[in-house]
PDB file of C-alpha atoms and ligand atoms in Angstrom:
ATOM      1  CA  MET A  26     -26.819   2.577   2.580  1.00 83.00           C
ATOM      2  CA  SER A  27     -23.816   0.522   3.656  1.00 94.00           C
ATOM      3  CA  ILE A  28     -20.070   1.077   3.874  1.00 96.00           C
ATOM      4  CA  ALA A  29     -17.632  -0.936   1.792  1.00 98.00           C
ATOM      5  CA  THR A  30     -15.217  -2.917   3.965  1.00 98.00           C
ATOM      6  CA  ARG A  31     -13.408  -5.176   1.484  1.00 98.00           C
ATOM      7  CA  LEU A  32     -11.043  -2.586   0.118  1.00 98.00           C
ATOM      8  CA  MET A  33      -7.962  -2.241  -1.978  1.00 98.00           C
ATOM      9  CA  LEU A  34      -5.746   0.864  -2.146  1.00 98.00           C
ATOM     10  CA  LEU A  35      -4.156   1.208  -5.563  1.00 98.00           C
ATOM     11  CA  GLY A  36      -1.512   3.770  -6.446  1.00 98.00           C
ATOM     12  CA  ALA A  37       2.085   4.340  -7.450  1.00 98.00           C
ATOM     13  CA  PRO A  38       4.877   4.172  -4.869  1.00 97.00           C
ATOM     14  CA  GLY A  39       4.440   7.232  -2.646  1.00 96.00           C
ATOM     15  CA  ALA A  40       0.812   7.858  -3.640  1.00 98.00           C
ATOM     16  CA  GLY A  41      -0.237   7.767   0.013  1.00 96.00           C
ATOM     17  CA  LYS A  42      -1.676   4.240   0.340  1.00 97.00           C
ATOM     18  CA  GLY A  43      -0.040   3.588   3.704  1.00 94.00           C
ATOM     19  CA  THR A  44      -0.851   7.101   4.982  1.00 92.00           C
ATOM     20  CA  GLN A  45      -4.549   6.683   4.232  1.00 97.00           C
ATOM     21  CA  ALA A  46      -4.701   3.015   5.270  1.00 96.00           C
ATOM     22  CA  VAL A  47      -3.894   3.782   8.917  1.00 93.00           C
ATOM     23  CA  ARG A  48      -6.823   6.229   9.018  1.00 95.00           C
ATOM     24  CA  LEU A  49      -9.175   3.577   7.628  1.00 97.00           C
ATOM     25  CA  VAL A  50      -7.885   1.052  10.187  1.00 96.00           C
ATOM     26  CA  ASP A  51      -8.555   3.464  13.038  1.00 95.00           C
ATOM     27  CA  GLU A  52     -12.041   4.371  11.761  1.00 96.00           C
ATOM     28  CA  LEU A  53     -13.367   1.041  10.449  1.00 97.00           C
ATOM     29  CA  GLY A  54     -11.556  -1.362  12.782  1.00 97.00           C
ATOM     30  CA  ILE A  55     -10.498  -3.624   9.921  1.00 98.00           C
ATOM     31  CA  PRO A  56      -6.875  -4.620   9.283  1.00 98.00           C
ATOM     32  CA  GLN A  57      -4.463  -3.106   6.764  1.00 97.00           C
ATOM     33  CA  ILE A  58      -2.842  -5.932   4.826  1.00 97.00           C
ATOM     34  CA  SER A  59       0.252  -4.444   3.211  1.00 97.00           C
ATOM     35  CA  THR A  60       2.274  -6.904   1.160  1.00 97.00           C
ATOM     36  CA  GLY A  61       5.238  -4.533   1.432  1.00 96.00           C
ATOM     37  CA  ASP A  62       5.049  -4.725   5.264  1.00 94.00           C
ATOM     38  CA  LEU A  63       4.537  -8.507   5.235  1.00 96.00           C
ATOM     39  CA  LEU A  64       7.564  -8.909   2.968  1.00 97.00           C
ATOM     40  CA  ARG A  65       9.731  -6.511   5.026  1.00 95.00           C
ATOM     41  CA  ASN A  66       8.816  -8.525   8.162  1.00 94.00           C
ATOM     42  CA  ALA A  67       9.823 -11.751   6.410  1.00 96.00           C
ATOM     43  CA  VAL A  68      13.146 -10.151   5.417  1.00 96.00           C
ATOM     44  CA  ALA A  69      13.739  -8.886   8.986  1.00 94.00           C
ATOM     45  CA  GLN A  70      12.977 -12.343  10.412  1.00 96.00           C
ATOM     46  CA  GLY A  71      15.325 -14.010   7.909  1.00 97.00           C
ATOM     47  CA  THR A  72      12.732 -16.560   6.745  1.00 97.00           C
ATOM     48  CA  ASP A  73      13.367 -18.503   3.499  1.00 96.00           C
ATOM     49  CA  LEU A  74      10.660 -16.425   1.834  1.00 96.00           C
ATOM     50  CA  GLY A  75      12.262 -13.217   3.135  1.00 97.00           C
ATOM     51  CA  LYS A  76      15.679 -14.266   1.808  1.00 97.00           C
ATOM     52  CA  GLU A  77      14.198 -14.914  -1.621  1.00 97.00           C
ATOM     53  CA  ALA A  78      12.171 -11.673  -1.652  1.00 97.00           C
ATOM     54  CA  GLN A  79      15.046  -9.429  -0.498  1.00 97.00           C
ATOM     55  CA  THR A  80      16.891  -9.172  -3.823  1.00 96.00           C
ATOM     56  CA  TYR A  81      13.751  -8.200  -5.739  1.00 97.00           C
ATOM     57  CA  MET A  82      12.763  -5.579  -3.175  1.00 97.00           C
ATOM     58  CA  ALA A  83      16.222  -4.022  -3.029  1.00 96.00           C
ATOM     59  CA  ALA A  84      16.090  -3.563  -6.822  1.00 96.00           C
ATOM     60  CA  GLY A  85      12.527  -2.195  -6.806  1.00 97.00           C
ATOM     61  CA  LYS A  86      11.203  -5.195  -8.761  1.00 98.00           C
ATOM     62  CA  LEU A  87       8.071  -7.178  -7.985  1.00 98.00           C
ATOM     63  CA  VAL A  88       8.576 -10.259  -5.821  1.00 98.00           C
ATOM     64  CA  PRO A  89       7.357 -13.443  -7.623  1.00 98.00           C
ATOM     65  CA  ASP A  90       3.584 -13.864  -7.423  1.00 97.00           C
ATOM     66  CA  GLU A  91       3.586 -17.231  -5.636  1.00 96.00           C
ATOM     67  CA  LEU A  92       5.598 -15.858  -2.684  1.00 96.00           C
ATOM     68  CA  VAL A  93       3.336 -12.840  -2.238  1.00 97.00           C
ATOM     69  CA  LEU A  94       0.143 -14.858  -2.664  1.00 96.00           C
ATOM     70  CA  SER A  95       1.074 -17.312   0.068  1.00 93.00           C
ATOM     71  CA  LEU A  96       1.572 -14.395   2.491  1.00 95.00           C
ATOM     72  CA  VAL A  97      -1.705 -12.678   1.576  1.00 96.00           C
ATOM     73  CA  VAL A  98      -3.857 -15.796   1.653  1.00 94.00           C
ATOM     74  CA  ALA A  99      -2.482 -16.737   5.097  1.00 95.00           C
ATOM     75  CA  ARG A 100      -3.059 -13.204   6.428  1.00 97.00           C
ATOM     76  CA  LEU A 101      -6.618 -13.003   5.047  1.00 96.00           C
ATOM     77  CA  SER A 102      -7.545 -16.216   6.848  1.00 96.00           C
ATOM     78  CA  GLU A 103      -6.827 -14.642  10.273  1.00 97.00           C
ATOM     79  CA  PRO A 104      -9.931 -13.840  12.354  1.00 98.00           C
ATOM     80  CA  ASP A 105      -9.497 -10.041  12.293  1.00 97.00           C
ATOM     81  CA  ALA A 106     -10.002 -10.053   8.509  1.00 97.00           C
ATOM     82  CA  ALA A 107     -13.384 -11.791   8.711  1.00 96.00           C
ATOM     83  CA  ASN A 108     -15.368  -8.532   8.484  1.00 94.00           C
ATOM     84  CA  GLY A 109     -13.235  -6.663   5.997  1.00 98.00           C
ATOM     85  CA  TYR A 110      -9.692  -5.699   5.042  1.00 98.00           C
ATOM     86  CA  ILE A 111      -7.650  -2.995   3.395  1.00 98.00           C
ATOM     87  CA  LEU A 112      -5.329  -4.507   0.825  1.00 98.00           C
ATOM     88  CA  ASP A 113      -2.384  -2.121   0.421  1.00 98.00           C
ATOM     89  CA  GLY A 114       0.003  -2.836  -2.450  1.00 96.00           C
ATOM     90  CA  PHE A 115      -1.783  -6.018  -3.542  1.00 98.00           C
ATOM     91  CA  PRO A 116      -2.773  -7.056  -6.190  1.00 98.00           C
ATOM     92  CA  ARG A 117       0.158  -5.572  -8.067  1.00 98.00           C
ATOM     93  CA  ASN A 118      -0.458  -7.055 -11.519  1.00 98.00           C
ATOM     94  CA  ILE A 119      -3.284  -8.732 -13.429  1.00 98.00           C
ATOM     95  CA  SER A 120      -2.220 -12.257 -12.511  1.00 98.00           C
ATOM     96  CA  GLN A 121      -2.365 -11.433  -8.765  1.00 98.00           C
ATOM     97  CA  ALA A 122      -5.834  -9.915  -9.302  1.00 98.00           C
ATOM     98  CA  GLU A 123      -6.968 -13.092 -11.036  1.00 98.00           C
ATOM     99  CA  ALA A 124      -5.502 -15.231  -8.264  1.00 97.00           C
ATOM    100  CA  LEU A 125      -7.793 -13.391  -5.803  1.00 96.00           C
ATOM    101  CA  VAL A 126     -10.820 -14.078  -7.989  1.00 96.00           C
ATOM    102  CA  ALA A 127      -9.829 -17.747  -8.316  1.00 96.00           C
ATOM    103  CA  ARG A 128      -9.764 -18.031  -4.500  1.00 94.00           C
ATOM    104  CA  GLY A 129     -13.174 -16.374  -4.115  1.00 95.00           C
ATOM    105  CA  ILE A 130     -11.661 -13.344  -2.311  1.00 95.00           C
ATOM    106  CA  LYS A 131     -13.908 -10.364  -3.064  1.00 95.00           C
ATOM    107  CA  LEU A 132     -13.321  -6.605  -3.237  1.00 98.00           C
ATOM    108  CA  ASP A 133     -16.121  -4.032  -2.798  1.00 98.00           C
ATOM    109  CA  ARG A 134     -14.048  -0.999  -3.755  1.00 98.00           C
ATOM    110  CA  VAL A 135     -10.677  -0.323  -5.347  1.00 98.00           C
ATOM    111  CA  LEU A 136      -9.559   3.184  -4.374  1.00 98.00           C
ATOM    112  CA  SER A 137      -6.981   4.606  -6.737  1.00 98.00           C
ATOM    113  CA  LEU A 138      -4.891   7.515  -5.421  1.00 98.00           C
ATOM    114  CA  ASP A 139      -3.723   9.561  -8.396  1.00 98.00           C
ATOM    115  CA  VAL A 140      -0.540  11.633  -7.905  1.00 97.00           C
ATOM    116  CA  PRO A 141       1.800  13.146 -10.568  1.00 96.00           C
ATOM    117  CA  LYS A 142       5.214  11.487 -10.872  1.00 92.00           C
ATOM    118  CA  GLU A 143       7.247  14.592  -9.865  1.00 91.00           C
ATOM    119  CA  GLU A 144       5.413  14.771  -6.553  1.00 96.00           C
ATOM    120  CA  LEU A 145       5.910  11.042  -5.892  1.00 97.00           C
ATOM    121  CA  ILE A 146       9.696  11.379  -6.006  1.00 95.00           C
ATOM    122  CA  GLY A 147       9.735  14.224  -3.443  1.00 94.00           C
ATOM    123  CA  ARG A 148       7.402  12.291  -1.155  1.00 95.00           C
ATOM    124  CA  LEU A 149       9.497   9.122  -1.208  1.00 96.00           C
ATOM    125  CA  THR A 150      12.889  10.735  -0.669  1.00 95.00           C
ATOM    126  CA  GLY A 151      11.615  12.572   2.450  1.00 95.00           C
ATOM    127  CA  ARG A 152       9.576   9.697   3.882  1.00 96.00           C
ATOM    128  CA  ARG A 153      10.125   8.222   7.337  1.00 96.00           C
ATOM    129  CA  ILE A 154       8.315   5.106   8.621  1.00 94.00           C
ATOM    130  CA  CYS A 155       7.547   3.873  12.136  1.00 95.00           C
ATOM    131  CA  ARG A 156       9.337   0.589  12.884  1.00 92.00           C
ATOM    132  CA  ALA A 157       6.554  -0.477  15.250  1.00 92.00           C
ATOM    133  CA  CYS A 158       3.229   0.448  13.575  1.00 90.00           C
ATOM    134  CA  GLN A 159       4.430   1.326  10.044  1.00 88.00           C
ATOM    135  CA  ALA A 160       2.749   4.758  10.101  1.00 90.00           C
ATOM    136  CA  SER A 161       4.215   6.963   7.391  1.00 90.00           C
ATOM    137  CA  TYR A 162       5.602  10.512   7.875  1.00 95.00           C
ATOM    138  CA  HIS A 163       7.408  13.067   5.737  1.00 95.00           C
ATOM    139  CA  LEU A 164      10.206  15.369   6.874  1.00 95.00           C
ATOM    140  CA  THR A 165       8.444  18.394   5.300  1.00 95.00           C
ATOM    141  CA  PHE A 166       4.875  17.486   4.272  1.00 93.00           C
ATOM    142  CA  ASN A 167       3.834  15.394   7.277  1.00 93.00           C
ATOM    143  CA  PRO A 168       6.407  15.627  10.085  1.00 96.00           C
ATOM    144  CA  SER A 169       5.997  13.823  13.392  1.00 97.00           C
ATOM    145  CA  LYS A 170       5.501  16.109  16.405  1.00 97.00           C
ATOM    146  CA  LYS A 171       8.791  14.963  17.930  1.00 97.00           C
ATOM    147  CA  GLU A 172      11.655  14.317  15.489  1.00 95.00           C
ATOM    148  CA  GLY A 173      12.294  10.602  14.890  1.00 97.00           C
ATOM    149  CA  VAL A 174       9.354   9.453  17.060  1.00 97.00           C
ATOM    150  CA  CYS A 175       5.953   8.137  15.881  1.00 97.00           C
ATOM    151  CA  ASP A 176       2.952  10.259  17.036  1.00 96.00           C
ATOM    152  CA  ARG A 177       0.677   7.222  16.930  1.00 93.00           C
ATOM    153  CA  CYS A 178       2.625   4.696  19.030  1.00 96.00           C
ATOM    154  CA  GLY A 179       5.944   6.275  20.112  1.00 97.00           C
ATOM    155  CA  GLY A 180       7.965   3.922  17.854  1.00 97.00           C
ATOM    156  CA  GLU A 181      11.269   4.856  16.180  1.00 97.00           C
ATOM    157  CA  LEU A 182      11.126   6.371  12.677  1.00 97.00           C
ATOM    158  CA  TYR A 183      13.478   5.119   9.933  1.00 96.00           C
ATOM    159  CA  GLN A 184      14.118   5.540   6.209  1.00 95.00           C
ATOM    160  CA  ARG A 185      13.351   2.566   3.956  1.00 93.00           C
ATOM    161  CA  LYS A 186      16.305   1.208   1.950  1.00 91.00           C
ATOM    162  CA  ASP A 187      14.299   1.249  -1.286  1.00 95.00           C
ATOM    163  CA  ASP A 188      13.576   4.995  -0.890  1.00 96.00           C
ATOM    164  CA  SER A 189      16.853   5.885  -2.675  1.00 94.00           C
ATOM    165  CA  ALA A 190      16.691   7.814  -5.976  1.00 92.00           C
ATOM    166  CA  ASP A 191      17.774   4.941  -8.270  1.00 93.00           C
ATOM    167  CA  VAL A 192      15.461   2.338  -6.705  1.00 96.00           C
ATOM    168  CA  ILE A 193      12.553   4.829  -6.698  1.00 96.00           C
ATOM    169  CA  ALA A 194      13.019   5.245 -10.486  1.00 96.00           C
ATOM    170  CA  ASN A 195      12.775   1.451 -10.956  1.00 97.00           C
ATOM    171  CA  ARG A 196       9.707   1.190  -8.716  1.00 97.00           C
ATOM    172  CA  LEU A 197       7.907   3.890 -10.725  1.00 98.00           C
ATOM    173  CA  GLU A 198       8.708   2.089 -14.006  1.00 98.00           C
ATOM    174  CA  VAL A 199       7.471  -1.214 -12.598  1.00 98.00           C
ATOM    175  CA  TYR A 200       4.261   0.501 -11.480  1.00 98.00           C
ATOM    176  CA  GLU A 201       3.558   1.891 -14.963  1.00 98.00           C
ATOM    177  CA  ALA A 202       4.310  -1.387 -16.733  1.00 98.00           C
ATOM    178  CA  GLN A 203       2.758  -3.935 -14.381  1.00 98.00           C
ATOM    179  CA  THR A 204       0.394  -2.284 -11.891  1.00 98.00           C
ATOM    180  CA  ALA A 205      -1.269   0.572 -13.835  1.00 98.00           C
ATOM    181  CA  PRO A 206      -3.139  -1.935 -16.089  1.00 98.00           C
ATOM    182  CA  LEU A 207      -5.198  -2.795 -12.980  1.00 98.00           C
ATOM    183  CA  LEU A 208      -6.964   0.575 -13.346  1.00 98.00           C
ATOM    184  CA  ASP A 209      -8.645  -0.625 -16.510  1.00 98.00           C
ATOM    185  CA  TYR A 210      -9.221  -4.094 -15.037  1.00 98.00           C
ATOM    186  CA  TYR A 211     -11.114  -2.762 -11.995  1.00 98.00           C
ATOM    187  CA  GLU A 212     -12.868  -0.022 -13.999  1.00 98.00           C
ATOM    188  CA  LYS A 213     -14.385  -2.779 -16.115  1.00 98.00           C
ATOM    189  CA  ALA A 214     -15.379  -4.637 -12.940  1.00 97.00           C
ATOM    190  CA  GLY A 215     -17.280  -1.478 -11.858  1.00 98.00           C
ATOM    191  CA  ILE A 216     -15.564  -1.167  -8.462  1.00 98.00           C
ATOM    192  CA  LEU A 217     -12.837   1.408  -9.201  1.00 98.00           C
ATOM    193  CA  ARG A 218     -13.046   4.865  -7.646  1.00 98.00           C
ATOM    194  CA  ARG A 219     -10.374   7.383  -8.683  1.00 98.00           C
ATOM    195  CA  ILE A 220      -9.388   9.887  -6.020  1.00 98.00           C
ATOM    196  CA  PRO A 221      -7.034  12.833  -6.565  1.00 98.00           C
ATOM    197  CA  GLY A 222      -4.117  12.023  -4.239  1.00 98.00           C
ATOM    198  CA  THR A 223      -2.744  15.571  -3.997  1.00 97.00           C
ATOM    199  CA  GLY A 224      -3.654  18.251  -1.471  1.00 96.00           C
ATOM    200  CA  SER A 225      -4.116  17.777   2.251  1.00 96.00           C
ATOM    201  CA  ILE A 226      -4.056  14.288   3.760  1.00 95.00           C
ATOM    202  CA  GLU A 227      -7.370  15.063   5.529  1.00 97.00           C
ATOM    203  CA  GLY A 228      -9.001  16.234   2.272  1.00 98.00           C
ATOM    204  CA  ILE A 229      -7.966  13.034   0.498  1.00 98.00           C
ATOM    205  CA  TYR A 230      -9.286  10.965   3.389  1.00 98.00           C
ATOM    206  CA  ALA A 231     -12.662  12.748   3.167  1.00 98.00           C
ATOM    207  CA  ALA A 232     -12.852  11.803  -0.539  1.00 98.00           C
ATOM    208  CA  ILE A 233     -12.045   8.191   0.391  1.00 98.00           C
ATOM    209  CA  GLN A 234     -14.823   8.167   2.985  1.00 98.00           C
ATOM    210  CA  ASN A 235     -17.314   9.334   0.327  1.00 98.00           C
ATOM    211  CA  ALA A 236     -16.145   6.604  -2.044  1.00 98.00           C
ATOM    212  CA  LEU A 237     -16.905   3.902   0.547  1.00 98.00           C
ATOM    213  CA  VAL A 238     -20.653   4.510   0.478  1.00 97.00           C
ATOM    214  CA  MET A 239     -22.388   1.681  -1.396  1.00 93.00           C
TER     215      MET A 239
HETATM  216  P1  AP5 B   9       5.364  -1.364  -0.863  1.00 56.40           P
HETATM  217  O1  AP5 B   9       5.798  -1.386   0.541  1.00 56.40           O
HETATM  218  O2  AP5 B   9       3.977  -1.756  -1.213  1.00 56.40           O
HETATM  219  O3  AP5 B   9       5.733   0.041  -1.465  1.00 56.40           O
HETATM  220  P2  AP5 B   9       5.081   0.939  -2.613  1.00 56.40           P
HETATM  221  O4  AP5 B   9       3.939   0.439  -3.379  1.00 56.40           O
HETATM  222  O5  AP5 B   9       6.268   1.317  -3.397  1.00 56.40           O
HETATM  223  O6  AP5 B   9       4.366   2.020  -1.861  1.00 56.40           O
HETATM  224  P3  AP5 B   9       4.923   2.882  -0.757  1.00 56.40           P
HETATM  225  O7  AP5 B   9       4.816   2.213   0.566  1.00 56.40           O
HETATM  226  O8  AP5 B   9       6.305   3.333  -1.146  1.00 56.40           O
HETATM  227  O9  AP5 B   9       3.984   4.170  -0.881  1.00 56.40           O
HETATM  228  P4  AP5 B   9       2.585   4.553  -0.237  1.00 56.40           P
HETATM  229  O10 AP5 B   9       1.617   4.746  -1.355  1.00 56.40           O
HETATM  230  O11 AP5 B   9       2.181   3.643   0.880  1.00 56.40           O
HETATM  231  O12 AP5 B   9       2.972   5.990   0.298  1.00 56.40           O
HETATM  232  P5  AP5 B   9       2.965   6.592   1.776  1.00 56.40           P
HETATM  233  O13 AP5 B   9       1.601   6.613   2.355  1.00 56.40           O
HETATM  234  O14 AP5 B   9       4.058   5.976   2.597  1.00 56.40           O
HETATM  235  O15 AP5 B   9       6.308  -2.332  -1.732  1.00 56.40           O
HETATM  236  C1  AP5 B   9       7.719  -2.376  -1.540  1.00 56.40           C
HETATM  237  C2  AP5 B   9       8.298  -3.512  -2.376  1.00 56.40           C
HETATM  238  O16 AP5 B   9       7.770  -4.783  -1.926  1.00 56.40           O
HETATM  239  C3  AP5 B   9       7.970  -3.479  -3.881  1.00 56.40           C
HETATM  240  O17 AP5 B   9       8.867  -2.661  -4.594  1.00 56.40           O
HETATM  241  C4  AP5 B   9       8.100  -4.966  -4.247  1.00 56.40           C
HETATM  242  O18 AP5 B   9       9.449  -5.362  -4.372  1.00 56.40           O
HETATM  243  C5  AP5 B   9       7.530  -5.660  -3.018  1.00 56.40           C
HETATM  244  N1  AP5 B   9       6.068  -5.913  -3.120  1.00 56.40           N
HETATM  245  C6  AP5 B   9       5.090  -5.358  -2.340  1.00 56.40           C
HETATM  246  N2  AP5 B   9       3.882  -5.818  -2.693  1.00 56.40           N
HETATM  247  C7  AP5 B   9       4.086  -6.675  -3.718  1.00 56.40           C
HETATM  248  C8  AP5 B   9       3.217  -7.461  -4.525  1.00 56.40           C
HETATM  249  N3  AP5 B   9       1.881  -7.436  -4.345  1.00 56.40           N
HETATM  250  N4  AP5 B   9       3.773  -8.230  -5.498  1.00 56.40           N
HETATM  251  C9  AP5 B   9       5.104  -8.263  -5.685  1.00 56.40           C
HETATM  252  N5  AP5 B   9       5.984  -7.537  -4.969  1.00 56.40           N
HETATM  253  C10 AP5 B   9       5.490  -6.750  -3.987  1.00 56.40           C
HETATM  254  O19 AP5 B   9       3.346   8.119   1.431  1.00 56.40           O
HETATM  255  C11 AP5 B   9       4.617   8.443   0.876  1.00 56.40           C
HETATM  256  C12 AP5 B   9       5.147   9.738   1.501  1.00 56.40           C
HETATM  257  O20 AP5 B   9       4.299  10.817   1.120  1.00 56.40           O
HETATM  258  C13 AP5 B   9       5.161   9.743   3.041  1.00 56.40           C
HETATM  259  O21 AP5 B   9       6.306  10.412   3.461  1.00 56.40           O
HETATM  260  C14 AP5 B   9       3.896  10.530   3.422  1.00 56.40           C
HETATM  261  O22 AP5 B   9       4.030  11.181   4.666  1.00 56.40           O
HETATM  262  C15 AP5 B   9       3.786  11.508   2.275  1.00 56.40           C
HETATM  263  N6  AP5 B   9       2.405  11.864   1.944  1.00 56.40           N
HETATM  264  C16 AP5 B   9       1.307  11.047   1.946  1.00 56.40           C
HETATM  265  N7  AP5 B   9       0.216  11.742   1.566  1.00 56.40           N
HETATM  266  C17 AP5 B   9       0.633  13.002   1.284  1.00 56.40           C
HETATM  267  C18 AP5 B   9      -0.022  14.202   0.827  1.00 56.40           C
HETATM  268  N8  AP5 B   9      -1.342  14.223   0.575  1.00 56.40           N
HETATM  269  N9  AP5 B   9       0.735  15.302   0.644  1.00 56.40           N
HETATM  270  C19 AP5 B   9       2.083  15.295   0.879  1.00 56.40           C
HETATM  271  N10 AP5 B   9       2.753  14.189   1.318  1.00 56.40           N
HETATM  272  C20 AP5 B   9       2.041  13.067   1.523  1.00 56.40           C
END
């Protein structure tokens, strides 16, 4: 028996990918590679890539594949990803999935977190994120112990700009049209595991742990 360490978390905006990824990082000691976080860093640093990505992100659209791929490939080549990784929010469409295959980058498990749309909207509007470690909280469902402060690292909590009602609607449409087809793609590859993403965060994490056994 072995444990899968080349992982991808698949799910709609608000499905809990980031919430579960930090638990996997802490348990398995492998890095979370979130394209959303990499892009938000590029925007915050004002790089050329960040400037180009900003407009797409603000509208809830996918950033062009070539920009995202360059970030992911560079991040995967860092030493801490040598023994495994948790891809969070990537691949986001079939062409990104095929770009991974073309580069010989393998996945052992794709973990899909399945959550009904109505619940996603409530999760995203009440979400708060840590500026320092990106841990995800919710004002009602998963509050930090001290208001506005991250339990994990003491960082400041903030609300993401794209967590507004109109942008959330666009993000959910983009997910259905462009990302959901990956479910079939990875089912056919035999590495998809579907996990109900509702209920307690700990219960969902236990189901993820079971799905890692190879
Ligand atoms: P990205 O940052 O990837 O955002 P996303 O996919 O929309 O996902 P989220 O981060 O919103 O949700 P999550 O599943 O991580 O949920 P979380 O754990 O926080 O992408 C942002 C943008 O970047 C995209 O729109 C696009 O423009 C661009 N981009 C990124 N990757 C790209 C790519 N590959 N190609 C092109 N463009 C790309 O949980 C949500 C909330 O729910 C939290 O408040 C949490 O506390 C709460 N919660 C979690 N679990 C539970 C539970 N079990 N019960 C109740 N509440 C819960």
